[in-house]
Amino acid sequence: MLKNLVHWRAGKFLLNRVSRAGATRCLCTPFKNQTNESAALGDAEPAIRKHVNPFAQTTSTPLPDNEVNESKEERDKRLKVLQLEADIAHQEGRRVPALDFFKEHHWAHVLTLPSKSARIKYYAFLWQIEMKKESEQRKKALRAEGTERRIAEMRKEREENTHIIYGLAHTSMFLRIYDSTINHWQNNRLTRAMQFAPKIVLDCSYDAHMTNREASYAAKQLMLCFAENRAHDEPFDLHYCNANFKGRCMQSLERFIPTMHNPEFPMNVHSECFTKLFPKQQLVYLTPHCREDLVTYNPDDIYIVGAMVDTVNNEPLSLAKAKRLGLRMARLPLDHYLQWGSGSGKSLTLNQMITIMLDIKKTGDWNAALQHVPRRKIIDLGTEQAQGRQALNRRANKLNVRIDHLLKYENNRPESTAFATPQKVRQHKDGLDFNLDSWATGKKKTSRNKCEGGA
Amino acid sequence: MYNLRVLRLLRHSLITKSTAGTAMTQSPPYRLLASQHKRRPQLGAVPSDQLEQLKADYFERSSELSNDEWDRVRSTLTDSYKYINDSNVDAVVLGMCSSAEKLPLAKSYLSYLQAQGIKPNAATLGRMLRVYNAAYHTRTLSDEEQAEIVHICDTLQGAHEILDASSCEHLIHGLVATEQHWQRAVPLLEMMKVTSAPSVTAYSTLAAKAFAAEQPELAWRLLEEMLQARKLPKCEVYLAHLAQSAQQVQTLGAQLERLLCFLERHDIVISDLVAQQLLALAQRLPQQLQATTTRLDRMGKCGACQQHLQHVAISDAQFAELRESFLAKVLIRNDVFQKSTPQEVARFKQYVEQTAPYDCVIDGLNVAYSTGNKKPPQQLAKLLATVVRYFKERRKRVLVLGRQHMRNWSRPAMQYIQNNASVFLTNNLTHDDPFLLYATLHSGQDTDFFSRDLMRSHAFLLGSELKAIFRRWQQEHQYSLVTQTQTGQIIVKEPIRYRLSAHKVGNVWHVPCCEVYTVNPSESFEVPEKWLCLSIAPNVV
């Protein structure tokens, strides 16, 4: 079965490869190398100043400040000085862990950092890890004695038991379902999805525009995309395109999913661009920076989501890419269906995007699909109104003021007025007055028994 | 609502006052009571008020503590604070003794460590050098102390070939406190550059010492280097320079000229301390230097000498350079699709060719939204129309930049704008800032622009050389809307046409002053309150 799968996948790509007549520029190289656009404008410009992000990781172009061919002795010398720096900072009591906490990969990372303040922040991060570890060990030592006692008791009980031991790991009526069983079942569903379901593309070409940390976050979100897609009732055929396997994002993704490259694992990762894999007229780029809303989901279209975490860099890169490739663009109709609060802003993570698309495919209902947007970001008008009314009622009860004649006409503004007095100026609350004769007799209070208070 | 810690402090201070019987300092608890909103202390650091209390506990009483007392201090520190352990307690203790009068305490601590056989680590020795430096500022150090400093420096430098940045800084501070050995600090500054950019204090102490030791060339070189790295020199440098120039009356004029040219070139604003020193110098040597504090009136006239300050205009060549690189660096940058499409840029250029030159270019959206984000469109349009009328009353030609959706704003206001100004509407997706600046630059040196935007990102994208030119041009040409009153009248902030840095008018220097020295002064165009009006007598050879 595996062999067939491999052949089938190879065949599918051959089918999907669209032969284009005429000259087609490969428009999928990273943005930094696009100098053709300015030439098209006809302006003779001096060498365009590259906007270099010192934290971006690039494989082809090295950072202008760091010489890549630094000799080994220089690197060793620099490492020694940095170790001395960390040691002295630790001796001064700053937030730097002790020298024996550092490992090889820590020093490798420290050597790539561009400035002293970056190093200080990294050392503070490692210091926090060290402190947490020490605190864990202290707590463990405290708990160790209690744990030992408990284990000894349990062992004694089990030895003394001559009859069957009933329990989850021993004799029980529950069948144990292993994680791997579920995984196999879900993978099987995914292979069917790869054959029959609509496709969605995750465009991983934004490595150069993300910092290291953002790339790690992106990798985690990509992993969650895969997981949520797999666990859904009707999965998509998910494709990761433009993947740069040496880059930070893909390296982290490989640590999350080590079997990613195995041929039998149902994950499609390509280093080519989606324009090579799928026909252009089917592609729709989902970007928050354009003006057209996605009104109805079209299962024949292949939607593209840009796999970028844009906390630091908020340029409209996906918009620029879609415009350059000449693709259709759309954005989710968030403004139409949701009321955004002043919370963390309108950005959605990748896995939230995928679950929204999954739900809109399944139900066709945007309100149901947009349930996946975190509630803290939006203002839910219904609950807010209810909360407001409750607070008002509580306050009015405290002050013994009647407001229900105002609230009754809340939606009907012309009829309600603060000057209209209710029928009774002051009234004892119904059911709260005490009558000794009828107390605890079980008789219901009727309007005749109620004493209506005057003054 | 006082929290328990503050109560405890109060009680503690009262008790110690009664038992000690002497005048205890009463200020700390009241300082705490004043504001309950303190910045959360960084994890791992000893909170500063507790440090104060510890210092008060142990150090106020005597200038030397016995070995047992040091033992007790050490154990208190390690026990009460989770993050102070054996490896960093020494440095922490010396950090607490960091002021000048605590030098004997520091020395006694070192001798205690020696007595216990504990070898002080590199951080401890570095902090010791800092204490020596603090003491050096109040009195000259004795020969033994200087020898001690040199001994410590030799130890530290001998241990490692290349030292890290903070050790180098400590060493520089230590060596500067000596008389004969401060020259060794200069290569240490170079060593600092291996790991990080040298700090402001390192540069400043070394430059101040170079001035004091009569090596002004070295000092000036260091100052230029500092400003290349965009670090502002501290006040002590200028004070040392003034002190040293005052000793040689013949060259005083030349030295002052050099200092003032330096301030002019780098747009530095001096602090009150330096200004006081200059005034004192002028009082001592009235034949060489006359100085007064003054204020400027609205048109840029000095109150003391009644002269107008120099115009802030940039030269034609600089303006041309700014214009050329603007389109490349800011609008296109790497990717024209990010900010606009090529067709729109071409259309805009054509329009500007046809309708230039203007007197003012208005950023329509920026102006319209100045009073608030959520106003209805007719109010936005009215505000824009009011601004256009402001310029029409002064008979100026105006270009208004906006976006396509502005066509749907209120009809009468937009008609008025169309009739009285040229209008260019971009696509709803494009960034219109660069268009604004391009149109203004294209029209020549006389065109202003109207926007509340500080344009920091554009200044950054132009690069450091052009940034200064851009800032001066921006100061001279930017109108901004302050607010709109209830009656509908607008208050407009006009650009400041005179220079805000130290410069010469005729033969008289005008120097702006600020109150205190800040490491990173803000970039807004505020006129300094206080100015110094200086005239230096020409040298009689």
PDB file of C-alpha atoms in Angstrom, chain A residues 140-156:
ATOM      1  CA  LYS A 140      10.941  17.610  44.458  1.00  0.00           C
ATOM      2  CA  ALA A 141      13.270  17.061  47.378  1.00  0.00           C
ATOM      3  CA  LEU A 142      10.536  18.274  49.684  1.00  0.00           C
ATOM      4  CA  ARG A 143       7.984  15.990  48.149  1.00  0.00           C
ATOM      5  CA  ALA A 144      10.314  13.008  47.808  1.00  0.00           C
ATOM      6  CA  GLU A 145       9.794  11.723  51.259  1.00  0.00           C
ATOM      7  CA  GLY A 146       6.003  11.777  51.011  1.00  0.00           C
ATOM      8  CA  THR A 147       6.116  10.056  47.636  1.00  0.00           C
ATOM      9  CA  GLU A 148       8.268   7.257  48.963  1.00  0.00           C
ATOM     10  CA  ARG A 149       5.871   6.583  51.748  1.00  0.00           C
ATOM     11  CA  ARG A 150       2.925   6.437  49.396  1.00  0.00           C
ATOM     12  CA  ILE A 151       4.656   4.038  47.019  1.00  0.00           C
ATOM     13  CA  ALA A 152       5.659   1.768  49.874  1.00  0.00           C
ATOM     14  CA  GLU A 153       2.085   1.595  51.113  1.00  0.00           C
ATOM     15  CA  MET A 154       0.739   0.807  47.661  1.00  0.00           C
ATOM     16  CA  ARG A 155       3.259  -1.954  47.201  1.00  0.00           C
ATOM     17  CA  LYS A 156       2.365  -3.441  50.548  1.00  0.00           C
TER      18      LYS A 156
END
